[in-house]
């Protein structure tokens, strides 16, 4: 029975051979980092290990689809500027005007493409070249986004606001 085509598009971004040393010698496995998205505002990152490359990729793809994040979008871009860190990786995402295009490099570009973002500027502020941490920092930044028009938690009163309310009551 042929498998049906998934609605998610996935891409392998990092593949590493990892080693576990035991009394019997070294055991090699493969770690795969996969980014999956539907190009309609949902994207996820999956990390998995397997005895061979194919198994690691398959497991990572399943985990990426399982850990999807919905990105609030405003006309093919993000609603506001956002920053996030993960480990030593520090990323900055900025919205762009229509027609500006996707200005991003490395893993951030792949994540933006898989999420369906067409006009965005993304920058790695740190000097970290670790693809996994950069991907997770970008995902963390996208999770921080709030859609325009949605109510956020009320802000605590500032001293000047409290003073104004006291004078209004008097």
PDB file of C-alpha atoms in Angstrom:
ATOM      1  CA  UNK A   1       0.000   0.000   0.000  1.00  0.00           C
ATOM      2  CA  UNK A   2       1.655   3.311  -1.054  1.00  0.00           C
ATOM      3  CA  UNK A   3       2.093   5.975   1.586  1.00  0.00           C
ATOM      4  CA  UNK A   4       0.110   9.164   1.099  1.00  0.00           C
ATOM      5  CA  UNK A   5       2.013  12.390   0.532  1.00  0.00           C
ATOM      6  CA  UNK A   6       2.371  14.407   3.717  1.00  0.00           C
ATOM      7  CA  UNK A   7       1.048  17.971   3.831  1.00  0.00           C
ATOM      8  CA  UNK A   8       4.369  18.934   5.423  1.00  0.00           C
ATOM      9  CA  UNK A   9       7.511  19.736   3.498  1.00  0.00           C
ATOM     10  CA  UNK A  10      10.666  18.711   5.387  1.00  0.00           C
ATOM     11  CA  UNK A  11      14.366  19.451   4.991  1.00  0.00           C
ATOM     12  CA  UNK A  12      17.418  17.922   6.660  1.00  0.00           C
ATOM     13  CA  UNK A  13      19.596  20.735   8.046  1.00  0.00           C
ATOM     14  CA  UNK A  14      22.199  18.862  10.080  1.00  0.00           C
ATOM     15  CA  UNK A  15      23.482  15.315  10.197  1.00  0.00           C
ATOM     16  CA  UNK A  16      26.165  14.228  12.660  1.00  0.00           C
ATOM     17  CA  UNK A  17      27.775  10.924  13.546  1.00  0.00           C
ATOM     18  CA  UNK A  18      27.776  10.628  17.320  1.00  0.00           C
ATOM     19  CA  UNK A  19      29.730   8.116  19.371  1.00  0.00           C
ATOM     20  CA  UNK A  20      28.978   6.309  22.611  1.00  0.00           C
ATOM     21  CA  UNK A  21      31.973   4.622  24.198  1.00  0.00           C
ATOM     22  CA  UNK A  22      31.270   1.442  26.143  1.00  0.00           C
ATOM     23  CA  UNK A  23      33.440  -1.353  27.525  1.00  0.00           C
ATOM     24  CA  UNK A  24      33.061  -3.233  24.231  1.00  0.00           C
ATOM     25  CA  UNK A  25      34.254  -0.294  22.133  1.00  0.00           C
ATOM     26  CA  UNK A  26      32.732   2.629  20.275  1.00  0.00           C
ATOM     27  CA  UNK A  27      29.094   2.588  19.147  1.00  0.00           C
ATOM     28  CA  UNK A  28      28.229   4.926  16.280  1.00  0.00           C
ATOM     29  CA  UNK A  29      24.806   6.450  15.677  1.00  0.00           C
ATOM     30  CA  UNK A  30      23.541   9.308  13.547  1.00  0.00           C
ATOM     31  CA  UNK A  31      21.806  12.464  14.796  1.00  0.00           C
ATOM     32  CA  UNK A  32      19.525  14.244  12.337  1.00  0.00           C
ATOM     33  CA  UNK A  33      18.001  17.727  12.630  1.00  0.00           C
ATOM     34  CA  UNK A  34      14.955  18.200  10.383  1.00  0.00           C
ATOM     35  CA  UNK A  35      12.741  21.247   9.801  1.00  0.00           C
ATOM     36  CA  UNK A  36       9.163  20.585   8.647  1.00  0.00           C
ATOM     37  CA  UNK A  37       6.460  23.056   7.681  1.00  0.00           C
ATOM     38  CA  UNK A  38       3.284  23.439   5.657  1.00  0.00           C
ATOM     39  CA  UNK A  39       4.211  26.866   4.166  1.00  0.00           C
ATOM     40  CA  UNK A  40       0.935  28.169   5.654  1.00  0.00           C
ATOM     41  CA  UNK A  41       2.228  29.376   9.066  1.00  0.00           C
ATOM     42  CA  UNK A  42       3.116  26.081  10.776  1.00  0.00           C
ATOM     43  CA  UNK A  43       6.732  24.982  11.268  1.00  0.00           C
ATOM     44  CA  UNK A  44       8.622  22.607  13.577  1.00  0.00           C
ATOM     45  CA  UNK A  45      12.110  21.331  14.370  1.00  0.00           C
ATOM     46  CA  UNK A  46      12.814  17.672  15.102  1.00  0.00           C
ATOM     47  CA  UNK A  47      15.975  16.032  16.448  1.00  0.00           C
ATOM     48  CA  UNK A  48      16.473  12.266  16.559  1.00  0.00           C
ATOM     49  CA  UNK A  49      19.160   9.600  16.576  1.00  0.00           C
ATOM     50  CA  UNK A  50      19.175   6.311  14.730  1.00  0.00           C
ATOM     51  CA  UNK A  51      21.413   3.383  13.848  1.00  0.00           C
ATOM     52  CA  UNK A  52      21.532   4.585  10.235  1.00  0.00           C
ATOM     53  CA  UNK A  53      20.904   7.879   8.451  1.00  0.00           C
ATOM     54  CA  UNK A  54      17.482   6.898   7.064  1.00  0.00           C
ATOM     55  CA  UNK A  55      16.092   5.915  10.492  1.00  0.00           C
ATOM     56  CA  UNK A  56      17.432   9.086  12.113  1.00  0.00           C
ATOM     57  CA  UNK A  57      15.868  11.256   9.387  1.00  0.00           C
ATOM     58  CA  UNK A  58      12.524   9.468   9.587  1.00  0.00           C
ATOM     59  CA  UNK A  59      12.352   9.822  13.390  1.00  0.00           C
ATOM     60  CA  UNK A  60      13.429  13.486  13.236  1.00  0.00           C
ATOM     61  CA  UNK A  61      10.768  14.252  10.613  1.00  0.00           C
ATOM     62  CA  UNK A  62       8.063  12.657  12.780  1.00  0.00           C
ATOM     63  CA  UNK A  63       9.225  14.701  15.787  1.00  0.00           C
ATOM     64  CA  UNK A  64       9.278  17.920  13.743  1.00  0.00           C
ATOM     65  CA  UNK A  65       5.669  17.356  12.651  1.00  0.00           C
ATOM     66  CA  UNK A  66       4.720  16.522  16.247  1.00  0.00           C
ATOM     67  CA  UNK A  67       6.301  19.739  17.619  1.00  0.00           C
ATOM     68  CA  UNK A  68       4.739  22.276  15.249  1.00  0.00           C
ATOM     69  CA  UNK A  69       4.487  25.962  16.126  1.00  0.00           C
ATOM     70  CA  UNK A  70       1.837  28.209  14.550  1.00  0.00           C
ATOM     71  CA  UNK A  71       3.345  31.521  13.463  1.00  0.00           C
ATOM     72  CA  UNK A  72       1.010  34.538  13.582  1.00  0.00           C
ATOM     73  CA  UNK A  73       1.411  36.224  10.201  1.00  0.00           C
ATOM     74  CA  UNK A  74       0.513  39.671   8.895  1.00  0.00           C
ATOM     75  CA  UNK A  75       0.673  39.899   5.058  1.00  0.00           C
ATOM     76  CA  UNK A  76       3.436  37.315   4.564  1.00  0.00           C
ATOM     77  CA  UNK A  77       5.568  38.735   7.393  1.00  0.00           C
ATOM     78  CA  UNK A  78       5.650  38.713  11.198  1.00  0.00           C
ATOM     79  CA  UNK A  79       3.559  41.234  13.181  1.00  0.00           C
ATOM     80  CA  UNK A  80       6.467  42.737  15.149  1.00  0.00           C
ATOM     81  CA  UNK A  81      10.198  42.535  15.872  1.00  0.00           C
ATOM     82  CA  UNK A  82      11.304  39.713  18.188  1.00  0.00           C
ATOM     83  CA  UNK A  83      14.536  38.422  19.761  1.00  0.00           C
ATOM     84  CA  UNK A  84      15.339  35.102  21.403  1.00  0.00           C
ATOM     85  CA  UNK A  85      18.261  33.095  22.711  1.00  0.00           C
ATOM     86  CA  UNK A  86      18.862  29.379  23.014  1.00  0.00           C
ATOM     87  CA  UNK A  87      22.178  28.273  24.433  1.00  0.00           C
ATOM     88  CA  UNK A  88      24.821  30.578  22.962  1.00  0.00           C
ATOM     89  CA  UNK A  89      22.653  31.402  19.928  1.00  0.00           C
ATOM     90  CA  UNK A  90      20.954  34.803  19.810  1.00  0.00           C
ATOM     91  CA  UNK A  91      18.622  35.672  16.917  1.00  0.00           C
ATOM     92  CA  UNK A  92      16.694  38.776  15.836  1.00  0.00           C
ATOM     93  CA  UNK A  93      13.673  38.664  13.505  1.00  0.00           C
ATOM     94  CA  UNK A  94      12.203  41.819  11.941  1.00  0.00           C
ATOM     95  CA  UNK A  95       9.134  42.311   9.743  1.00  0.00           C
ATOM     96  CA  UNK A  96       9.701  43.723   6.246  1.00  0.00           C
ATOM     97  CA  UNK A  97       7.544  45.609   3.759  1.00  0.00           C
ATOM     98  CA  UNK A  98       5.855  43.691   0.955  1.00  0.00           C
ATOM     99  CA  UNK A  99       8.261  42.995  -1.895  1.00  0.00           C
ATOM    100  CA  UNK A 100      11.398  43.200   0.239  1.00  0.00           C
ATOM    101  CA  UNK A 101      11.805  39.433   0.257  1.00  0.00           C
ATOM    102  CA  UNK A 102      13.362  36.936   2.618  1.00  0.00           C
ATOM    103  CA  UNK A 103      16.593  38.353   4.036  1.00  0.00           C
ATOM    104  CA  UNK A 104      17.960  35.527   6.176  1.00  0.00           C
ATOM    105  CA  UNK A 105      20.715  32.985   6.088  1.00  0.00           C
ATOM    106  CA  UNK A 106      21.329  29.432   7.122  1.00  0.00           C
ATOM    107  CA  UNK A 107      18.760  27.639   9.217  1.00  0.00           C
ATOM    108  CA  UNK A 108      16.669  30.774   9.781  1.00  0.00           C
ATOM    109  CA  UNK A 109      16.013  31.042   6.039  1.00  0.00           C
ATOM    110  CA  UNK A 110      14.824  27.414   5.886  1.00  0.00           C
ATOM    111  CA  UNK A 111      12.518  27.913   8.894  1.00  0.00           C
ATOM    112  CA  UNK A 112      11.046  31.100   7.370  1.00  0.00           C
ATOM    113  CA  UNK A 113      10.461  29.332   4.033  1.00  0.00           C
ATOM    114  CA  UNK A 114       8.797  26.320   5.668  1.00  0.00           C
ATOM    115  CA  UNK A 115       6.575  28.655   7.736  1.00  0.00           C
ATOM    116  CA  UNK A 116       5.483  30.531   4.608  1.00  0.00           C
ATOM    117  CA  UNK A 117       7.068  33.867   5.558  1.00  0.00           C
ATOM    118  CA  UNK A 118       7.965  35.816   2.411  1.00  0.00           C
ATOM    119  CA  UNK A 119       9.015  39.254   3.722  1.00  0.00           C
ATOM    120  CA  UNK A 120      11.221  39.018   6.799  1.00  0.00           C
ATOM    121  CA  UNK A 121      14.704  39.994   7.919  1.00  0.00           C
ATOM    122  CA  UNK A 122      16.538  37.591  10.242  1.00  0.00           C
ATOM    123  CA  UNK A 123      19.959  38.000  11.832  1.00  0.00           C
ATOM    124  CA  UNK A 124      22.089  35.809  14.073  1.00  0.00           C
ATOM    125  CA  UNK A 125      23.452  38.306  16.604  1.00  0.00           C
ATOM    126  CA  UNK A 126      25.723  35.808  18.329  1.00  0.00           C
ATOM    127  CA  UNK A 127      28.713  34.237  16.672  1.00  0.00           C
ATOM    128  CA  UNK A 128      27.291  30.759  17.216  1.00  0.00           C
ATOM    129  CA  UNK A 129      27.401  28.601  14.089  1.00  0.00           C
ATOM    130  CA  UNK A 130      25.600  25.691  15.766  1.00  0.00           C
ATOM    131  CA  UNK A 131      22.715  24.886  13.403  1.00  0.00           C
ATOM    132  CA  UNK A 132      20.624  23.098  16.031  1.00  0.00           C
ATOM    133  CA  UNK A 133      20.821  25.944  18.567  1.00  0.00           C
ATOM    134  CA  UNK A 134      20.182  28.570  15.866  1.00  0.00           C
ATOM    135  CA  UNK A 135      17.111  26.619  14.716  1.00  0.00           C
ATOM    136  CA  UNK A 136      15.773  26.273  18.261  1.00  0.00           C
ATOM    137  CA  UNK A 137      16.432  29.977  18.994  1.00  0.00           C
ATOM    138  CA  UNK A 138      14.516  30.931  15.830  1.00  0.00           C
ATOM    139  CA  UNK A 139      11.621  28.665  16.819  1.00  0.00           C
ATOM    140  CA  UNK A 140      11.624  30.202  20.312  1.00  0.00           C
ATOM    141  CA  UNK A 141      11.458  33.685  18.734  1.00  0.00           C
ATOM    142  CA  UNK A 142       8.517  32.651  16.542  1.00  0.00           C
ATOM    143  CA  UNK A 143       6.714  31.305  19.632  1.00  0.00           C
ATOM    144  CA  UNK A 144       7.093  34.715  21.310  1.00  0.00           C
ATOM    145  CA  UNK A 145       5.171  36.454  18.515  1.00  0.00           C
ATOM    146  CA  UNK A 146       1.716  37.807  19.273  1.00  0.00           C
ATOM    147  CA  UNK A 147      -0.856  38.393  16.532  1.00  0.00           C
ATOM    148  CA  UNK A 148      -2.004  41.956  15.954  1.00  0.00           C
ATOM    149  CA  UNK A 149      -5.382  42.692  17.465  1.00  0.00           C
ATOM    150  CA  UNK A 150      -5.098  40.046  20.182  1.00  0.00           C
ATOM    151  CA  UNK A 151      -5.239  41.277  23.734  1.00  0.00           C
ATOM    152  CA  UNK A 152      -2.110  40.776  25.792  1.00  0.00           C
ATOM    153  CA  UNK A 153      -1.866  40.568  29.568  1.00  0.00           C
ATOM    154  CA  UNK A 154      -2.512  43.925  31.272  1.00  0.00           C
ATOM    155  CA  UNK A 155       0.672  45.849  32.042  1.00  0.00           C
ATOM    156  CA  UNK A 156       1.434  46.705  35.694  1.00  0.00           C
ATOM    157  CA  UNK A 157       0.751  50.321  36.605  1.00  0.00           C
ATOM    158  CA  UNK A 158       3.695  52.708  36.579  1.00  0.00           C
ATOM    159  CA  UNK A 159       4.162  55.202  39.421  1.00  0.00           C
ATOM    160  CA  UNK A 160       3.065  58.077  37.210  1.00  0.00           C
ATOM    161  CA  UNK A 161      -0.127  56.178  36.229  1.00  0.00           C
ATOM    162  CA  UNK A 162      -0.924  55.445  39.885  1.00  0.00           C
ATOM    163  CA  UNK A 163      -0.395  59.123  40.775  1.00  0.00           C
ATOM    164  CA  UNK A 164      -2.739  60.214  37.962  1.00  0.00           C
ATOM    165  CA  UNK A 165      -5.459  57.855  39.235  1.00  0.00           C
ATOM    166  CA  UNK A 166      -5.101  59.215  42.810  1.00  0.00           C
ATOM    167  CA  UNK A 167      -5.478  62.799  41.595  1.00  0.00           C
ATOM    168  CA  UNK A 168      -8.508  61.836  39.516  1.00  0.00           C
ATOM    169  CA  UNK A 169     -10.236  60.371  42.606  1.00  0.00           C
ATOM    170  CA  UNK A 170      -9.574  63.451  44.771  1.00  0.00           C
TER     171      UNK A 170
END
